[in-house]
Structures are given as structure tokens and as C-alpha cells.
PDB file of C-alpha atoms in Angstrom:
ATOM      1  CA  MET K   1     138.136 101.762 217.018  1.00 69.00           C
ATOM      2  CA  MET K   2     139.684 103.644 214.119  1.00 65.00           C
ATOM      3  CA  LYS K   3     136.256 104.982 213.055  1.00 72.00           C
ATOM      4  CA  ILE K   4     135.697 106.392 216.566  1.00 75.00           C
ATOM      5  CA  LEU K   5     139.142 108.098 216.445  1.00 59.00           C
ATOM      6  CA  ILE K   6     138.415 109.651 213.066  1.00 72.00           C
ATOM      7  CA  ARG K   7     134.993 110.804 214.132  1.00 71.00           C
ATOM      8  CA  SER K   8     136.397 112.308 217.317  1.00 67.00           C
ATOM      9  CA  ILE K   9     139.100 114.192 215.437  1.00 70.00           C
ATOM     10  CA  GLY K  10     136.429 115.475 212.971  1.00 63.00           C
ATOM     11  CA  ILE K  11     134.110 116.632 215.726  1.00 71.00           C
ATOM     12  CA  LEU K  12     137.027 118.431 217.456  1.00 60.00           C
ATOM     13  CA  LEU K  13     137.993 120.165 214.190  1.00 59.00           C
ATOM     14  CA  MET K  14     134.430 121.302 213.627  1.00 64.00           C
ATOM     15  CA  MET K  15     134.168 122.576 217.194  1.00 61.00           C
ATOM     16  CA  PHE K  16     137.443 124.508 216.725  1.00 57.00           C
ATOM     17  CA  ALA K  17     136.223 125.981 213.447  1.00 58.00           C
ATOM     18  CA  ALA K  18     132.971 127.072 215.005  1.00 57.00           C
ATOM     19  CA  HIS K  19     134.833 128.653 217.958  1.00 54.00           C
ATOM     20  CA  VAL K  20     137.101 130.584 215.575  1.00 54.00           C
ATOM     21  CA  ALA K  21     134.130 131.661 213.505  1.00 56.00           C
ATOM     22  CA  ALA K  22     132.266 132.852 216.645  1.00 53.00           C
ATOM     23  CA  GLN K  23     135.266 134.854 217.738  1.00 65.00           C
ATOM     24  CA  GLY K  24     135.479 136.901 214.524  1.00 79.00           C
ATOM     25  CA  LEU K  25     138.995 136.298 213.253  1.00 87.00           C
ATOM     26  CA  LYS K  26     140.679 139.525 212.107  1.00 90.00           C
ATOM     27  CA  ILE K  27     143.173 139.086 209.292  1.00 91.00           C
ATOM     28  CA  GLY K  28     145.355 141.646 207.475  1.00 93.00           C
ATOM     29  CA  TYR K  29     147.422 141.483 204.372  1.00 91.00           C
ATOM     30  CA  VAL K  30     150.596 143.435 203.536  1.00 93.00           C
ATOM     31  CA  ASN K  31     151.873 143.746 199.935  1.00 91.00           C
ATOM     32  CA  GLY K  32     155.632 143.305 200.468  1.00 88.00           C
ATOM     33  CA  LEU K  33     156.549 144.323 196.904  1.00 87.00           C
ATOM     34  CA  ARG K  34     154.620 147.529 197.201  1.00 89.00           C
ATOM     35  CA  ILE K  35     156.284 148.245 200.583  1.00 90.00           C
ATOM     36  CA  GLU K  36     159.755 147.835 199.052  1.00 86.00           C
ATOM     37  CA  LYS K  37     158.910 150.021 196.044  1.00 87.00           C
ATOM     38  CA  GLU K  38     157.042 152.816 197.747  1.00 88.00           C
ATOM     39  CA  SER K  39     158.730 153.114 201.088  1.00 84.00           C
ATOM     40  CA  ALA K  40     160.924 156.150 201.844  1.00 73.00           C
ATOM     41  CA  LEU K  41     163.276 154.065 204.023  1.00 71.00           C
ATOM     42  CA  PRO K  42     165.131 152.267 201.283  1.00 76.00           C
ATOM     43  CA  ALA K  43     165.471 155.446 199.299  1.00 75.00           C
ATOM     44  CA  ARG K  44     167.170 157.083 202.246  1.00 77.00           C
ATOM     45  CA  GLU K  45     169.539 154.140 202.585  1.00 83.00           C
ATOM     46  CA  ILE K  46     170.389 154.323 198.871  1.00 84.00           C
ATOM     47  CA  GLU K  47     171.292 158.051 199.107  1.00 86.00           C
ATOM     48  CA  GLN K  48     173.510 157.330 202.152  1.00 88.00           C
ATOM     49  CA  MET K  49     175.315 154.581 200.315  1.00 89.00           C
ATOM     50  CA  LYS K  50     175.860 156.784 197.270  1.00 90.00           C
ATOM     51  CA  THR K  51     177.410 159.483 199.497  1.00 92.00           C
ATOM     52  CA  GLU K  52     179.507 156.861 201.363  1.00 92.00           C
ATOM     53  CA  PHE K  53     180.882 155.191 198.216  1.00 93.00           C
ATOM     54  CA  ALA K  54     181.314 158.321 196.064  1.00 94.00           C
ATOM     55  CA  PRO K  55     184.978 158.930 196.981  1.00 95.00           C
ATOM     56  CA  ARG K  56     185.903 155.329 196.157  1.00 94.00           C
ATOM     57  CA  GLU K  57     183.895 155.459 192.904  1.00 95.00           C
ATOM     58  CA  GLN K  58     185.728 158.650 191.955  1.00 96.00           C
ATOM     59  CA  ARG K  59     189.104 156.949 192.734  1.00 95.00           C
ATOM     60  CA  LEU K  60     188.091 154.007 190.472  1.00 94.00           C
ATOM     61  CA  GLN K  61     187.284 156.503 187.671  1.00 95.00           C
ATOM     62  CA  GLU K  62     190.669 158.242 188.140  1.00 95.00           C
ATOM     63  CA  LEU K  63     192.529 154.903 188.010  1.00 93.00           C
ATOM     64  CA  GLN K  64     190.615 153.898 184.892  1.00 94.00           C
ATOM     65  CA  LYS K  65     191.427 157.220 183.209  1.00 95.00           C
ATOM     66  CA  GLN K  66     195.105 156.883 184.085  1.00 93.00           C
ATOM     67  CA  GLY K  67     195.228 153.374 182.736  1.00 92.00           C
ATOM     68  CA  LEU K  68     193.479 154.301 179.522  1.00 93.00           C
ATOM     69  CA  GLU K  69     195.823 157.274 178.957  1.00 92.00           C
ATOM     70  CA  LEU K  70     198.907 155.112 179.626  1.00 89.00           C
ATOM     71  CA  GLN K  71     197.643 152.337 177.376  1.00 90.00           C
ATOM     72  CA  SER K  72     196.924 154.891 174.573  1.00 90.00           C
ATOM     73  CA  GLU K  73     200.363 156.347 175.008  1.00 88.00           C
ATOM     74  CA  LEU K  74     201.946 152.906 174.701  1.00 86.00           C
ATOM     75  CA  GLU K  75     199.947 152.110 171.607  1.00 87.00           C
ATOM     76  CA  LYS K  76     200.867 155.390 169.884  1.00 88.00           C
ATOM     77  CA  GLU K  77     204.498 155.671 170.921  1.00 84.00           C
ATOM     78  CA  GLY K  78     205.403 152.057 171.837  1.00 75.00           C
ATOM     79  CA  LEU K  79     207.315 151.433 168.591  1.00 81.00           C
ATOM     80  CA  THR K  80     209.460 154.560 168.865  1.00 84.00           C
ATOM     81  CA  MET K  81     210.086 154.384 172.637  1.00 82.00           C
ATOM     82  CA  ARG K  82     213.259 153.188 174.164  1.00 88.00           C
ATOM     83  CA  PRO K  83     212.838 149.567 175.419  1.00 87.00           C
ATOM     84  CA  ALA K  84     213.497 150.584 179.028  1.00 88.00           C
ATOM     85  CA  ASP K  85     210.883 153.400 178.937  1.00 87.00           C
ATOM     86  CA  LYS K  86     208.406 151.016 177.230  1.00 86.00           C
ATOM     87  CA  GLN K  87     209.012 148.355 179.859  1.00 89.00           C
ATOM     88  CA  ALA K  88     208.592 150.886 182.728  1.00 90.00           C
ATOM     89  CA  LYS K  89     205.310 152.117 181.259  1.00 87.00           C
ATOM     90  CA  GLU K  90     204.079 148.556 180.789  1.00 90.00           C
ATOM     91  CA  LYS K  91     204.912 147.801 184.462  1.00 94.00           C
ATOM     92  CA  ARG K  92     203.104 150.956 185.486  1.00 93.00           C
ATOM     93  CA  LEU K  93     200.074 149.924 183.385  1.00 90.00           C
ATOM     94  CA  ALA K  94     200.102 146.431 185.007  1.00 93.00           C
ATOM     95  CA  ALA K  95     200.273 147.981 188.431  1.00 94.00           C
ATOM     96  CA  LEU K  96     197.468 150.387 187.689  1.00 93.00           C
ATOM     97  CA  SER K  97     195.341 147.551 186.345  1.00 93.00           C
ATOM     98  CA  GLN K  98     195.952 145.435 189.420  1.00 95.00           C
ATOM     99  CA  GLN K  99     195.248 148.361 191.758  1.00 95.00           C
ATOM    100  CA  PHE K 100     192.013 149.137 189.799  1.00 93.00           C
ATOM    101  CA  GLU K 101     190.843 145.488 190.049  1.00 95.00           C
ATOM    102  CA  GLN K 102     191.576 145.294 193.736  1.00 96.00           C
ATOM    103  CA  LEU K 103     189.754 148.539 194.542  1.00 94.00           C
ATOM    104  CA  GLN K 104     186.895 147.479 192.265  1.00 95.00           C
ATOM    105  CA  ARG K 105     186.569 144.139 194.038  1.00 96.00           C
ATOM    106  CA  GLY K 106     186.740 145.858 197.457  1.00 95.00           C
ATOM    107  CA  VAL K 107     184.047 148.373 196.519  1.00 94.00           C
ATOM    108  CA  ALA K 108     181.779 145.673 195.113  1.00 94.00           C
ATOM    109  CA  GLU K 109     182.170 143.495 198.251  1.00 96.00           C
ATOM    110  CA  ASP K 110     181.625 146.424 200.594  1.00 94.00           C
ATOM    111  CA  LEU K 111     178.664 147.589 198.612  1.00 92.00           C
ATOM    112  CA  GLU K 112     177.084 144.160 198.712  1.00 93.00           C
ATOM    113  CA  LEU K 113     177.669 143.933 202.439  1.00 94.00           C
ATOM    114  CA  ARG K 114     176.068 147.326 203.025  1.00 91.00           C
ATOM    115  CA  LYS K 115     173.107 146.446 200.860  1.00 89.00           C
ATOM    116  CA  ASN K 116     172.582 143.253 202.831  1.00 91.00           C
ATOM    117  CA  GLU K 117     172.833 145.218 206.093  1.00 91.00           C
ATOM    118  CA  ALA K 118     170.393 147.841 204.836  1.00 89.00           C
ATOM    119  CA  ARG K 119     167.985 145.173 203.668  1.00 88.00           C
ATOM    120  CA  ALA K 120     168.152 143.447 207.083  1.00 91.00           C
ATOM    121  CA  ARG K 121     167.437 146.778 208.851  1.00 89.00           C
ATOM    122  CA  PHE K 122     164.560 147.459 206.459  1.00 89.00           C
ATOM    123  CA  LEU K 123     163.023 144.077 207.050  1.00 90.00           C
ATOM    124  CA  ALA K 124     163.370 144.404 210.825  1.00 92.00           C
ATOM    125  CA  GLU K 125     161.798 147.844 210.808  1.00 91.00           C
ATOM    126  CA  THR K 126     159.029 146.728 208.511  1.00 92.00           C
ATOM    127  CA  THR K 127     158.281 143.744 210.797  1.00 93.00           C
ATOM    128  CA  ALA K 128     158.273 146.023 213.838  1.00 94.00           C
ATOM    129  CA  ILE K 129     155.814 148.396 212.136  1.00 93.00           C
ATOM    130  CA  ILE K 130     153.548 145.518 211.065  1.00 94.00           C
ATOM    131  CA  GLN K 131     153.640 144.070 214.557  1.00 95.00           C
ATOM    132  CA  GLY K 132     152.750 147.459 216.042  1.00 94.00           C
ATOM    133  CA  ILE K 133     149.812 147.805 213.667  1.00 94.00           C
ATOM    134  CA  ALA K 134     148.714 144.253 214.415  1.00 94.00           C
ATOM    135  CA  GLU K 135     148.751 144.865 218.127  1.00 94.00           C
ATOM    136  CA  ALA K 136     147.054 148.261 217.957  1.00 94.00           C
ATOM    137  CA  GLY K 137     144.333 146.946 215.508  1.00 92.00           C
ATOM    138  CA  LYS K 138     143.945 143.682 217.470  1.00 92.00           C
ATOM    139  CA  TYR K 139     144.615 141.500 214.422  1.00 92.00           C
ATOM    140  CA  ASP K 140     144.792 137.721 214.809  1.00 91.00           C
ATOM    141  CA  LEU K 141     146.844 137.171 211.673  1.00 91.00           C
ATOM    142  CA  ILE K 142     148.751 139.371 209.219  1.00 92.00           C
ATOM    143  CA  VAL K 143     150.335 137.812 206.118  1.00 91.00           C
ATOM    144  CA  GLN K 144     152.893 139.189 203.634  1.00 86.00           C
ATOM    145  CA  GLN K 145     152.971 136.341 201.143  1.00 81.00           C
ATOM    146  CA  ALA K 146     149.601 135.636 199.571  1.00 83.00           C
ATOM    147  CA  ILE K 147     148.273 134.815 196.163  1.00 83.00           C
ATOM    148  CA  TYR K 148     145.368 137.163 196.740  1.00 84.00           C
ATOM    149  CA  GLY K 149     144.479 139.744 199.345  1.00 82.00           C
ATOM    150  CA  SER K 150     141.227 141.642 199.166  1.00 86.00           C
ATOM    151  CA  PRO K 151     141.188 145.321 199.588  1.00 89.00           C
ATOM    152  CA  GLN K 152     139.178 144.930 202.779  1.00 90.00           C
ATOM    153  CA  ILE K 153     142.120 143.200 204.582  1.00 91.00           C
ATOM    154  CA  ASP K 154     144.966 145.100 202.813  1.00 92.00           C
ATOM    155  CA  ILE K 155     146.815 147.175 205.410  1.00 93.00           C
ATOM    156  CA  THR K 156     149.742 148.054 203.149  1.00 92.00           C
ATOM    157  CA  GLU K 157     148.742 151.750 203.082  1.00 92.00           C
ATOM    158  CA  GLN K 158     148.866 151.877 206.879  1.00 93.00           C
ATOM    159  CA  VAL K 159     152.331 150.393 206.890  1.00 93.00           C
ATOM    160  CA  LEU K 160     153.566 152.848 204.203  1.00 92.00           C
ATOM    161  CA  LYS K 161     152.156 155.790 206.266  1.00 92.00           C
ATOM    162  CA  GLU K 162     153.936 154.565 209.404  1.00 90.00           C
ATOM    163  CA  MET K 163     157.139 154.122 207.455  1.00 88.00           C
ATOM    164  CA  ALA K 164     156.875 157.670 206.036  1.00 87.00           C
ATOM    165  CA  LYS K 165     156.414 159.014 209.532  1.00 87.00           C
ATOM    166  CA  ARG K 166     159.538 157.178 210.749  1.00 83.00           C
ATOM    167  CA  ALA K 167     161.604 158.268 207.732  1.00 79.00           C
ATOM    168  CA  GLU K 168     160.452 161.855 208.248  1.00 79.00           C
ATOM    169  CA  SER K 169     161.297 161.825 212.003  1.00 79.00           C
ATOM    170  CA  ALA K 170     164.673 160.273 211.223  1.00 72.00           C
ATOM    171  CA  THR K 171     165.568 163.071 208.825  1.00 68.00           C
ATOM    172  CA  SER K 172     164.057 165.929 210.898  1.00 67.00           C
ATOM    173  CA  PRO K 173     166.543 168.321 212.476  1.00 62.00           C
ATOM    174  CA  GLY K 174     167.311 167.714 216.074  1.00 57.00           C
ATOM    175  CA  LYS K 175     166.621 163.985 215.983  1.00 48.00           C
TER     176      LYS K 175
END
């Protein structure tokens, strides 16, 4: 009974393999690392983030400069200063330090959040592009993770070209 079941399964698998071979399976491969490195889309996102975070980065630099100046002043004149003045400057330095740390933490958290959002958009757009290429090219399977992909099935260049088109249309005037 068991032998019959095993033979039946084997025969079904061979029939399925023969059917797939007769159909001419079309497979594509996308090099995900190359997409991330060479795509214009992440570069555009990075520039937008730099512009968005520039004022806060500048404020951090100002706070750091003020803190360093105050600390230097305390070190140079601390021994000759009146105790009340020294205490006031130390309080001001502590407040600046706390303000700097809070702002720095906030910037780091917001930047990480924006990076994650940008990465999610990039992955979604990449997936949509790959699906469009798959449908248009009548692919049966496209893989992104592979140990090896021959040049005959590598469609990375097509994906990069489509991404470049989208990046260009997104930055063109009137769009």
C-alpha cells in the first residue's frame, strides 16, 4: 500500500515537472543590492531629508557652540568669579546641556522614523516596478534573493531604468 502511494506521488511529480518544462518557465532575477546602490530614488529621499533636518542640525550646532563657550568661560574665570555668578553660569550650562541632549534625541528619533518611512516607500515602489515588468514580460517567477543569477535572467537593468524614469518624472516641473 505504501509503495503504491510513493510511486503515485513520484509519477505525479514527474508529470508536473514535464508539464512545467513543456510550458517554458520564464524566470527573472533582480539584484537588490545593486538596486539600492544605483537607484535615483533613495538619493532623492536623502536630499529631501537633509533639507528637512538642516534647521534642526543648525540649532544643535548653535547649542553646542554656546555650551562650549560657557564651559570654557567657567574654566578660565571660574576661580575669580563671584559664587553667585559662577552658580548661575553652571545652571545655564546644565540647562543648555539638557536642551542639547533633548533636541539631539528628538532629531535622531525623527531621522530614524523618516529613514524607515523612506525605505518602506522605496521597497513598495521597487516591488510595484518589478511586478509591472513581470506582467509586461510575462514572467512566471522573479526572485530578489539568490545565491546566483545568470546574466540571461538578470532584469536589474530594466528595473533601474524604470526607476530612473519615475525619479525623473517626479522631479520634472509641472508634475
